[in-house]
CSV table of C-alpha atoms in Angstrom, one decimal:
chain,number,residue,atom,x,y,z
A,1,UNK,CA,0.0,0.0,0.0
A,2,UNK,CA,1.6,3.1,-0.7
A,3,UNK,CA,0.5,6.6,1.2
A,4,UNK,CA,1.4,9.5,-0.3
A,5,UNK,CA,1.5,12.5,2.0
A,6,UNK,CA,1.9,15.3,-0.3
A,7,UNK,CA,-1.5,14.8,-1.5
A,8,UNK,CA,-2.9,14.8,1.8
A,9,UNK,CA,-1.3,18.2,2.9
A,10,UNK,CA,-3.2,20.3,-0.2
A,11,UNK,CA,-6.4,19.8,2.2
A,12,UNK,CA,-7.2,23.0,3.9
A,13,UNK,CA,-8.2,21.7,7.0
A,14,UNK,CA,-4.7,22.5,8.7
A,15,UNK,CA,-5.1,26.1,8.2
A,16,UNK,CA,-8.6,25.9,9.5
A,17,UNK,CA,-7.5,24.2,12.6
A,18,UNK,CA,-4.4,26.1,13.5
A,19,UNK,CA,-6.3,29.8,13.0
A,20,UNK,CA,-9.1,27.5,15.5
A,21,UNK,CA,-6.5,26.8,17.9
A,22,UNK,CA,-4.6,29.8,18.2
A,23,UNK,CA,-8.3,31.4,19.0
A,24,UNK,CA,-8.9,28.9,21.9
A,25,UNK,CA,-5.2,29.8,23.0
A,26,UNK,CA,-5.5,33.7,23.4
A,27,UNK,CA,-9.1,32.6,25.0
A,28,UNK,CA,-7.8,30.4,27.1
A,29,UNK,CA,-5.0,32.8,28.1
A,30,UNK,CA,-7.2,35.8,28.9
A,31,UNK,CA,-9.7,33.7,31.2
A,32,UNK,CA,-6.8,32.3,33.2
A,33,UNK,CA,-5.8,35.6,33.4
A,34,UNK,CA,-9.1,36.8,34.9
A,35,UNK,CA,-8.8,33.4,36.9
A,36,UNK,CA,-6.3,34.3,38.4
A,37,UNK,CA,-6.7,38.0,39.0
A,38,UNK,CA,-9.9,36.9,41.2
A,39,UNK,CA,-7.7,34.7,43.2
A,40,UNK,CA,-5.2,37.3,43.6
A,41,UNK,CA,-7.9,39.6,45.1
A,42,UNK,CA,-9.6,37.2,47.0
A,43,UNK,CA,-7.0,36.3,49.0
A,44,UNK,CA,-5.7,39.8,49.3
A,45,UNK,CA,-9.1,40.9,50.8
A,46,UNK,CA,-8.4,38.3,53.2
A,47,UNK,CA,-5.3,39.8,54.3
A,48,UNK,CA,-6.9,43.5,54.5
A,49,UNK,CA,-9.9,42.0,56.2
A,50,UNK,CA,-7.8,40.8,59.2
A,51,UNK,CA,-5.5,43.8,59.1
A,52,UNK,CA,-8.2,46.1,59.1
A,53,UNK,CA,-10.6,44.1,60.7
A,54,UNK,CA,-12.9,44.7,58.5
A,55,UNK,CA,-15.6,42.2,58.4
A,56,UNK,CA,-17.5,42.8,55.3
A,57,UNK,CA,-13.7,42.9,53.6
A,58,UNK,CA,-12.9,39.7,55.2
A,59,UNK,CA,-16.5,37.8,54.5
A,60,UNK,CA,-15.9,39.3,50.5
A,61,UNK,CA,-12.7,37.5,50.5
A,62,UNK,CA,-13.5,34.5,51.8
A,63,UNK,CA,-16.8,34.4,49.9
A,64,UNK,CA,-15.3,34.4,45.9
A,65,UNK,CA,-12.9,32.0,47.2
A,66,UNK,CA,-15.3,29.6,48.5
A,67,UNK,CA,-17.4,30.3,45.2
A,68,UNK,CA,-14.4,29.8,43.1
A,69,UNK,CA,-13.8,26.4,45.1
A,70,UNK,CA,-17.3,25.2,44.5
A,71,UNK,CA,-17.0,26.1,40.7
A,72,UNK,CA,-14.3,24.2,40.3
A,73,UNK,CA,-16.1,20.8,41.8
A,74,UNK,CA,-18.9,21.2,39.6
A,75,UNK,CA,-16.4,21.9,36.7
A,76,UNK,CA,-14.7,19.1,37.6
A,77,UNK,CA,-18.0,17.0,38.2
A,78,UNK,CA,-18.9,17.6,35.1
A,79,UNK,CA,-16.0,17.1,33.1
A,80,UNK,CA,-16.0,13.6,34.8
A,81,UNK,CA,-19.6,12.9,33.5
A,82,UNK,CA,-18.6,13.2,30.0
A,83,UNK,CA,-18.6,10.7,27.5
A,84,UNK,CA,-15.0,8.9,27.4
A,85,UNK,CA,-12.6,11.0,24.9
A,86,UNK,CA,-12.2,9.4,21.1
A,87,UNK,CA,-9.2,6.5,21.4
A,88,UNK,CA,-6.0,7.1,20.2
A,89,UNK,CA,-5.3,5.8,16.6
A,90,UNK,CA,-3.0,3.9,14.9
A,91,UNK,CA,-1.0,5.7,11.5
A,92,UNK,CA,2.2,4.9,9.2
A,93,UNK,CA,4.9,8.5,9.8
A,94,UNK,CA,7.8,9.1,8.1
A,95,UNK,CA,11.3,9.6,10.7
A,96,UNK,CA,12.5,12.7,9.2
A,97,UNK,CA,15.2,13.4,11.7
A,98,UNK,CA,16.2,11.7,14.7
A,99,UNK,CA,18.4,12.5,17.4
A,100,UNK,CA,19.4,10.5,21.1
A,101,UNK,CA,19.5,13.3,24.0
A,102,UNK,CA,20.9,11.1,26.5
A,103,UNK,CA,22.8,7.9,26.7
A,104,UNK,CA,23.4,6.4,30.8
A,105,UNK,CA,20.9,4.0,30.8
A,106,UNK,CA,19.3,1.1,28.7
A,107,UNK,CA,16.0,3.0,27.5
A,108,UNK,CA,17.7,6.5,25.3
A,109,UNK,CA,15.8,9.6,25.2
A,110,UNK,CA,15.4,10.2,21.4
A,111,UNK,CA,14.1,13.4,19.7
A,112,UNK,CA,12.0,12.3,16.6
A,113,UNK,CA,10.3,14.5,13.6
A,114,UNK,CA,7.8,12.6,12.0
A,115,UNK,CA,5.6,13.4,9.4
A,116,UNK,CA,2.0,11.7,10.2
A,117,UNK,CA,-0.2,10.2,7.8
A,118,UNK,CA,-3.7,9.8,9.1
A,119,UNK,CA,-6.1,7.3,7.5
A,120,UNK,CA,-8.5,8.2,5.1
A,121,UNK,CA,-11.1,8.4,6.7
A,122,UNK,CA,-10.0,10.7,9.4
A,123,UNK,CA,-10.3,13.2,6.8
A,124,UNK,CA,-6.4,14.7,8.0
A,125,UNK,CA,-3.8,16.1,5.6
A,126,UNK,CA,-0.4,14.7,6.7
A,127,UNK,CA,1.4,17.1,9.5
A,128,UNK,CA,4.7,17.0,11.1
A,129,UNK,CA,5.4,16.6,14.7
A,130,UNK,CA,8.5,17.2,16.8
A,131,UNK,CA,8.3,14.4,20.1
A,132,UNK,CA,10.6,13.2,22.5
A,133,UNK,CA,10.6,8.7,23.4
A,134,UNK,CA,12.6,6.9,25.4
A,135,UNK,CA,13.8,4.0,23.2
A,136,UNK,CA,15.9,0.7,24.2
A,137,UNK,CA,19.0,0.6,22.8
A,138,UNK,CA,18.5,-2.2,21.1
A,139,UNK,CA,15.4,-1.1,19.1
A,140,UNK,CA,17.1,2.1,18.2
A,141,UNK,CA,19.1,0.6,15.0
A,142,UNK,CA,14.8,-0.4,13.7
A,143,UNK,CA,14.6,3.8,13.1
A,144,UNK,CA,16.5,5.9,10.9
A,145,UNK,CA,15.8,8.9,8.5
A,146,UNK,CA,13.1,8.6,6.0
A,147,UNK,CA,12.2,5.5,7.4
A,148,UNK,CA,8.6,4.4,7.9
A,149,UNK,CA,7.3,3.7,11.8
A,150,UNK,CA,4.1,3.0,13.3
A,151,UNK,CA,2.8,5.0,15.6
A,152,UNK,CA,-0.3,6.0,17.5
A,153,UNK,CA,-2.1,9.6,17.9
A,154,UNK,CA,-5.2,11.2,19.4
A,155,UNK,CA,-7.1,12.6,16.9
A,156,UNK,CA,-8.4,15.8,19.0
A,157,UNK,CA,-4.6,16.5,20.2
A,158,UNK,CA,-2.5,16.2,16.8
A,159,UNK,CA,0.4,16.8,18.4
A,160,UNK,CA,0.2,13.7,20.9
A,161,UNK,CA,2.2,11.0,19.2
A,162,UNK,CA,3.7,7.8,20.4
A,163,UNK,CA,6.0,5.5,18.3
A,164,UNK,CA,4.8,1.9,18.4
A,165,UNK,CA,7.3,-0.1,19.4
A,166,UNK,CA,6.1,-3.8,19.0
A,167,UNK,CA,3.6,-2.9,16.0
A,168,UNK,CA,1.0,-5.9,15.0
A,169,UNK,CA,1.9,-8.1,12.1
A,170,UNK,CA,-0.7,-6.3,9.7
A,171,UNK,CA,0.7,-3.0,10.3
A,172,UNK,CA,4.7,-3.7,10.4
A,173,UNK,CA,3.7,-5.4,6.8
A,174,UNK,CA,2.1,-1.8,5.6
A,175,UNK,CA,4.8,0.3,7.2
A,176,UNK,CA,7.1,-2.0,4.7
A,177,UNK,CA,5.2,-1.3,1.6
A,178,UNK,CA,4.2,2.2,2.6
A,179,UNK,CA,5.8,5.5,0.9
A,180,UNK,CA,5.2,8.3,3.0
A,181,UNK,CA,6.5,12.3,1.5
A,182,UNK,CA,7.9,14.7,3.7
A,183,UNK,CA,5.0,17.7,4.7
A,184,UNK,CA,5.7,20.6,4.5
A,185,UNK,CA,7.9,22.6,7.9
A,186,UNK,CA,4.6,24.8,7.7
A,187,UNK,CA,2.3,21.9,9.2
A,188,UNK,CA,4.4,21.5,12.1
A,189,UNK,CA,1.6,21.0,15.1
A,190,UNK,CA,2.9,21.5,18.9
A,191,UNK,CA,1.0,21.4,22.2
A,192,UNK,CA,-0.5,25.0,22.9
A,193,UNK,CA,0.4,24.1,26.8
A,194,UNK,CA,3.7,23.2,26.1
A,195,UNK,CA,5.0,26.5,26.9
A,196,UNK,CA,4.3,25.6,31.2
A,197,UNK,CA,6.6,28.9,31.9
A,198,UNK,CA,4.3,31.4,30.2
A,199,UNK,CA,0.9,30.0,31.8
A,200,UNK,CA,2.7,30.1,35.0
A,201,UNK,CA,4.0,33.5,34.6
A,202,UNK,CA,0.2,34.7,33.5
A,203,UNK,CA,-0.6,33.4,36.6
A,204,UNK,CA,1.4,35.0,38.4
A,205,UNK,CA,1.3,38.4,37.1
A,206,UNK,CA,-3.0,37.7,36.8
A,207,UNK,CA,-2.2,37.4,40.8
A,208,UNK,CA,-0.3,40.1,41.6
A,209,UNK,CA,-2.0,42.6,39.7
A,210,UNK,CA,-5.8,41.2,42.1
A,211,UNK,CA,-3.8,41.9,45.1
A,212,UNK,CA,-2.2,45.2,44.1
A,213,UNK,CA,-5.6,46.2,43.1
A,214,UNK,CA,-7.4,45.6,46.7
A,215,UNK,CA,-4.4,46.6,48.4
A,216,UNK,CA,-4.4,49.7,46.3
A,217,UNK,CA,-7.9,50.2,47.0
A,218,UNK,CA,-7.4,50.0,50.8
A,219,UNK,CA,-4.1,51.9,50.8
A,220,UNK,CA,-5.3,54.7,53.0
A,221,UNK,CA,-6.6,52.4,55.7
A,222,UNK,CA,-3.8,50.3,56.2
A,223,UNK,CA,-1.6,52.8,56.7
A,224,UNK,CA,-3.3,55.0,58.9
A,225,UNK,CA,-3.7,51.6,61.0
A,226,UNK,CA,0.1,51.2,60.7
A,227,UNK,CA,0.9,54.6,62.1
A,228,UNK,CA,-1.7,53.8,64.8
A,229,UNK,CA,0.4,50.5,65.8
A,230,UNK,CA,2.6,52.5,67.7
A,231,UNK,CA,2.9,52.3,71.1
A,232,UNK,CA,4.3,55.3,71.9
A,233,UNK,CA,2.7,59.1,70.4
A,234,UNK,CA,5.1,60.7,68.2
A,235,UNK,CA,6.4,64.1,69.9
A,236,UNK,CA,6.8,67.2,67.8
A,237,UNK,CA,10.2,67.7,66.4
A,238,UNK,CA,12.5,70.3,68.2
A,239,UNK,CA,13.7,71.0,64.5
A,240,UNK,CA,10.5,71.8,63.2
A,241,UNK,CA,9.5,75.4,62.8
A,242,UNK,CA,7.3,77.0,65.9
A,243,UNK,CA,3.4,77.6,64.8
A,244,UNK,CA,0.2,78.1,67.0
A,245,UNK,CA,-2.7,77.0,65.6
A,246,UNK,CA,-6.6,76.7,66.7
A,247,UNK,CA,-9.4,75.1,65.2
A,248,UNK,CA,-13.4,74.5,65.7
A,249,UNK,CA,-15.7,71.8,64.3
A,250,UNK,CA,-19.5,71.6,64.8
A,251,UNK,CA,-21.6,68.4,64.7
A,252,UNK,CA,-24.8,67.5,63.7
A,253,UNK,CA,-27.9,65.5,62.4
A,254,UNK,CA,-29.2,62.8,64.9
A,255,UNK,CA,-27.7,62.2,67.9
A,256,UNK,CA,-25.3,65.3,67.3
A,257,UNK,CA,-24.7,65.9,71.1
A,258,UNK,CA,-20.9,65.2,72.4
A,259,UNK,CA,-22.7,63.5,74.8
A,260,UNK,CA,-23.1,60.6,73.3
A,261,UNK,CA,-21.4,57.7,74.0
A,262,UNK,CA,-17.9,57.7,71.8
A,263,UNK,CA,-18.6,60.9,69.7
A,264,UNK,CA,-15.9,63.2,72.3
A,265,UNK,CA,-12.8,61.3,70.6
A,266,UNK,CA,-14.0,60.6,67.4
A,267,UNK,CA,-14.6,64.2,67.2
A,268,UNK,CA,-11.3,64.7,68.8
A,269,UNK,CA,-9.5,62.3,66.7
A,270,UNK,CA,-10.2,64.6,63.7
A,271,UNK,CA,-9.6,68.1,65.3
A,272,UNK,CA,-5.8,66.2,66.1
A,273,UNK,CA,-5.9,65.2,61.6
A,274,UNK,CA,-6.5,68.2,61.2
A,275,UNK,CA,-4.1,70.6,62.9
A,276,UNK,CA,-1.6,67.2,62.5
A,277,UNK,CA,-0.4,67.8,66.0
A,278,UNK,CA,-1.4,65.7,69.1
A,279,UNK,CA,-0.3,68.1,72.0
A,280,UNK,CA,-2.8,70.9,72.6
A,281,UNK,CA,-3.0,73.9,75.1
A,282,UNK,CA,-6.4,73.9,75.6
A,283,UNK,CA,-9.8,71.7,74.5
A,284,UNK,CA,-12.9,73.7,74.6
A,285,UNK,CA,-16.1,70.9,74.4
A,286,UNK,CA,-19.7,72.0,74.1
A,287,UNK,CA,-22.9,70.4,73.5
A,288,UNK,CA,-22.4,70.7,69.6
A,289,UNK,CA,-19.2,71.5,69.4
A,290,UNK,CA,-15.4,71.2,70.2
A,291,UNK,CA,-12.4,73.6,69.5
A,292,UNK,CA,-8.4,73.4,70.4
A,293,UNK,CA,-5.5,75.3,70.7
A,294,UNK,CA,-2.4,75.0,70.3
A,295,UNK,CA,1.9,75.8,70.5
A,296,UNK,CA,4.3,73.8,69.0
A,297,UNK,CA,6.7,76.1,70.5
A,298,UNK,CA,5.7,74.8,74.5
A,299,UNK,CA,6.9,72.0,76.2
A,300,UNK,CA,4.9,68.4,76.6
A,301,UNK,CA,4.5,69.2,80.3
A,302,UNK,CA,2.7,72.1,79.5
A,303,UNK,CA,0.3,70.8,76.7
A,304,UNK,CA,-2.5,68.3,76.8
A,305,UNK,CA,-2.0,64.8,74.8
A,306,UNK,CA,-5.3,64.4,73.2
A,307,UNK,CA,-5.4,61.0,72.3
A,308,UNK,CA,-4.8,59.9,76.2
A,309,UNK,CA,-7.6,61.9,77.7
A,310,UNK,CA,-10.7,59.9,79.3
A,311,UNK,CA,-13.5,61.1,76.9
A,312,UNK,CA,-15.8,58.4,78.1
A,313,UNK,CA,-15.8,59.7,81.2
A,314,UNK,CA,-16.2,63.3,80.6
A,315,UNK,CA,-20.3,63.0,80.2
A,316,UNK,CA,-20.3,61.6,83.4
A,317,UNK,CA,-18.8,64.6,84.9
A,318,UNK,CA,-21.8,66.7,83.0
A,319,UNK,CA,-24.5,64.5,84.5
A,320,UNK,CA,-23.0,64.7,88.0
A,321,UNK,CA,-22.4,69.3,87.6
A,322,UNK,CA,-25.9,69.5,86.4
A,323,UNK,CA,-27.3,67.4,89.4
A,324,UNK,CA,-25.2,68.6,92.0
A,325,UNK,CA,-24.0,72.6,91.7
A,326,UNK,CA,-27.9,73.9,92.2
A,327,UNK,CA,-27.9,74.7,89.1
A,328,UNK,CA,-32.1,74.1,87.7
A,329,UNK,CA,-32.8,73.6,84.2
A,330,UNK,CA,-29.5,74.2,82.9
A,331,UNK,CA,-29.0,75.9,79.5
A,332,UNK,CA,-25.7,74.9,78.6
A,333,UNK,CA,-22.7,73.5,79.8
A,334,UNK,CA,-19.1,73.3,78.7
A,335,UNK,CA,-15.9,71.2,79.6
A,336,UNK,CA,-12.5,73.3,79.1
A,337,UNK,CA,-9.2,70.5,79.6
A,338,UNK,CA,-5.8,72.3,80.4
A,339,UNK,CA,-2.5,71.7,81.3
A,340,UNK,CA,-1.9,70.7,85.0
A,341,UNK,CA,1.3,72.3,85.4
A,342,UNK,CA,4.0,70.8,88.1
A,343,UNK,CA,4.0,67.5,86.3
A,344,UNK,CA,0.4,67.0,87.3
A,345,UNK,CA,-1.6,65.9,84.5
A,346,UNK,CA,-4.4,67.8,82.9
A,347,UNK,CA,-7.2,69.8,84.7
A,348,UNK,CA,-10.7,69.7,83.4
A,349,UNK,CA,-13.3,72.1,84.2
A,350,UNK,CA,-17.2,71.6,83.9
A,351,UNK,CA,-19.2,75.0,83.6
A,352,UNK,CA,-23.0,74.8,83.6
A,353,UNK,CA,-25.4,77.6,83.6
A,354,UNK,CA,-28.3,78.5,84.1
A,355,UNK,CA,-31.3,80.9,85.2
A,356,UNK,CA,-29.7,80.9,88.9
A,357,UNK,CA,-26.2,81.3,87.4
A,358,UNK,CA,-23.0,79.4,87.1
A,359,UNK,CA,-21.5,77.2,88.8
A,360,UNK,CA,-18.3,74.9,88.1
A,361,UNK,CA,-16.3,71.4,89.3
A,362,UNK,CA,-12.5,70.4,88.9
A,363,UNK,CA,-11.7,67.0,88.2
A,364,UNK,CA,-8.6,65.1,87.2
A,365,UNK,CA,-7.9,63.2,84.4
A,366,UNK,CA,-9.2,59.6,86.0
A,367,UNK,CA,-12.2,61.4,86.5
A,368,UNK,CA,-12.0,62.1,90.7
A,369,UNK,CA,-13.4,65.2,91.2
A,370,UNK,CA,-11.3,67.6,93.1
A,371,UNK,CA,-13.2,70.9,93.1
A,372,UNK,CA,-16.9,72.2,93.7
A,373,UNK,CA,-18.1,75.6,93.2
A,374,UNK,CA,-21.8,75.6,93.7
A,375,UNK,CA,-24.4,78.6,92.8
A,376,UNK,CA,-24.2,81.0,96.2
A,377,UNK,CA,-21.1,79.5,97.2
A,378,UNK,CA,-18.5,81.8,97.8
């Protein structure tokens, strides 16, 4: 029988199926890509989550990864389900080249390129094929250029070939009579995932750039909560230039009152962003509002550390002036913190008034009470 590849290579099916597979490459590439930049994110948003503590952050994370985990069961579920893939079939190839890689042992690696010659009716031009077998040394003499050799492919995967070995009788007999010609270098086929170190660096870079993304996103956050790690506050530097500074801020809406519970420091939290110093002279809080001062130019012992003062107890303090200085139906009241002076810490003052008048208590900074002055008091 004699096979004659030249004819088989003026089909048009090889054009056909390399322009096919080059599409399912660059779609492949782009959704491992995407694949992998979810990944990347996920487990970033992890990372923030518990940084942050951030819970909506951390259930996001954990959420597309679990969804990504249960796609890929189904996926793989249903892969498993399918019908069995077509067997591999048997074909006559020409040995175009040949060449051992290695020689230590009794089986030697051996580079072939064949040219394949389908059957008929698997409606294939002839291709070429570059593949790598580990032959024994004594069967290695059976192969030589332009030589004809039975081998096995799988018709969906082209470039899958395996040289048979211990061929049956019926087909050692055709690959004696068979004539095979050479195809053409342009029908060479290769395996689109041959190239492992490119998929793996789209991977990686598909990673990297979900996690720079969410960690770009949450930049701000984490490192404000880095600065705040700190155990110790950061003192002015003595090389900075001297400045005073004051500033106001006014709340409102529902439950505007400094009163409430945890609105004194998160309202003093932002007067200290804002005139990006810590150490104040004096803190002025009112029912709706809350001002500082401030001198870069005085020392620690004579400023007041804002983030150290007990704000949660300072309503307190309210409740007990308003009950207790004879003061009835008082109008307003207001809290003024300053510096203790002779290494004591700060002072704080409560003021109320009212129709009677006004009346005032001291207390210290744990809250003691160290000072009444009561309407008709003297």
């Amino acid at each position: 029988m004699g096979t004659t590849g030249q004819r088989r290579v003026s089909g048009v099916n090889g054009p056909v199926e390399q322009r096919r597979s080059g599409v399912g490459r660059v779609l492949a590439a782009l959704r491992l890509a995407a694949v992998s930049a979810v990944i990347g994110a996920a487990l970033a948003a992890l990372v923030v989550g518990v940084i942050l503590k951030d819970v909506p952050v951390l259930a996001t994370g954990g959420g597309v990864l679990a969804l990504l985990v249960l796609l890929a069961f189904l996926g793989g579920r249903r892969g498993a389900g399918r019908d069995a893939p077509p067997a591999r079939r048997t074909a006559l190839a020409r040995i175009e080249d040949l060449r051992a890689t290695g020689g230590e042992t009794a089986d030697v690696p051996v580079t072939f390129r064949l040219t394949v010659a389908p059957e008929p009716e698997d409606e294939r031009p002839a291709y070429r094929v570059k593949i790598s077998q580990s032959v024994n040394l004594v069967d290695i003499p059976a192969y030589r250029p332009r030589g004809i050799a039975v081998v096995e492919y799988h018709p969906e995967k082209p470039w899958d070939v395996l040289i048979v070995t211990r061929p049956t009788p019926e087909w050692s007999r055709r690959a004696e009579e068979a004539e095979i010609d050479s195809a053409p270098e342009s029908t060479l086929v290769r395996d689109p995932d041959g190239g492992a170190g490119a998929w793996c660096l789209l991977v990686l870079v598909g990673l990297l750039a979900g996690a720079a993304l969410v960690v770009l996103s949450f930049r701000g956050e984490l490192f404000a909560s880095g600065d705040a790690g700190g155990s110790a506050p950061k003192e002015p530097s003595s090389s900075s230039a001297s400045r005073t500074f004051s500033t106001s801020t006014t709340v409102s809406g529902p439950s505007s009152s400094l009163l409430t519970f945890g609105r004194m420091r998160v309202t003093a939290m932002e007067l200290e962003a804002r005139v990006d110093s810590a150490y104040v002279t004096s803190l002025r809080i009112e029912d709706h509002r809350m001002a500082v001062r401030g001198d870069s130019a005085r020392p620690l012992a004579e400023t007041v550390h804002l983030p150290s003062l007990p704000y949660e107890l300072l309503p307190g303090l309210v409740r007990e002036a308003r009950a207790t200085l004879g003061v009835r139906d008082a109008e307003s009241w207001r809290i003024d913190v300053t510096p203790g002076g002779g290494g004591v810490g700060p002072r704080v003052r409560v003021t109320v008034s009212g129709t009677e008048g006004t009346a005032h208590l001291d207390a210290d900074v744990t809250g003691r009470i160290t000072d009444r002055r009561a309407v008709g008091v003297s």
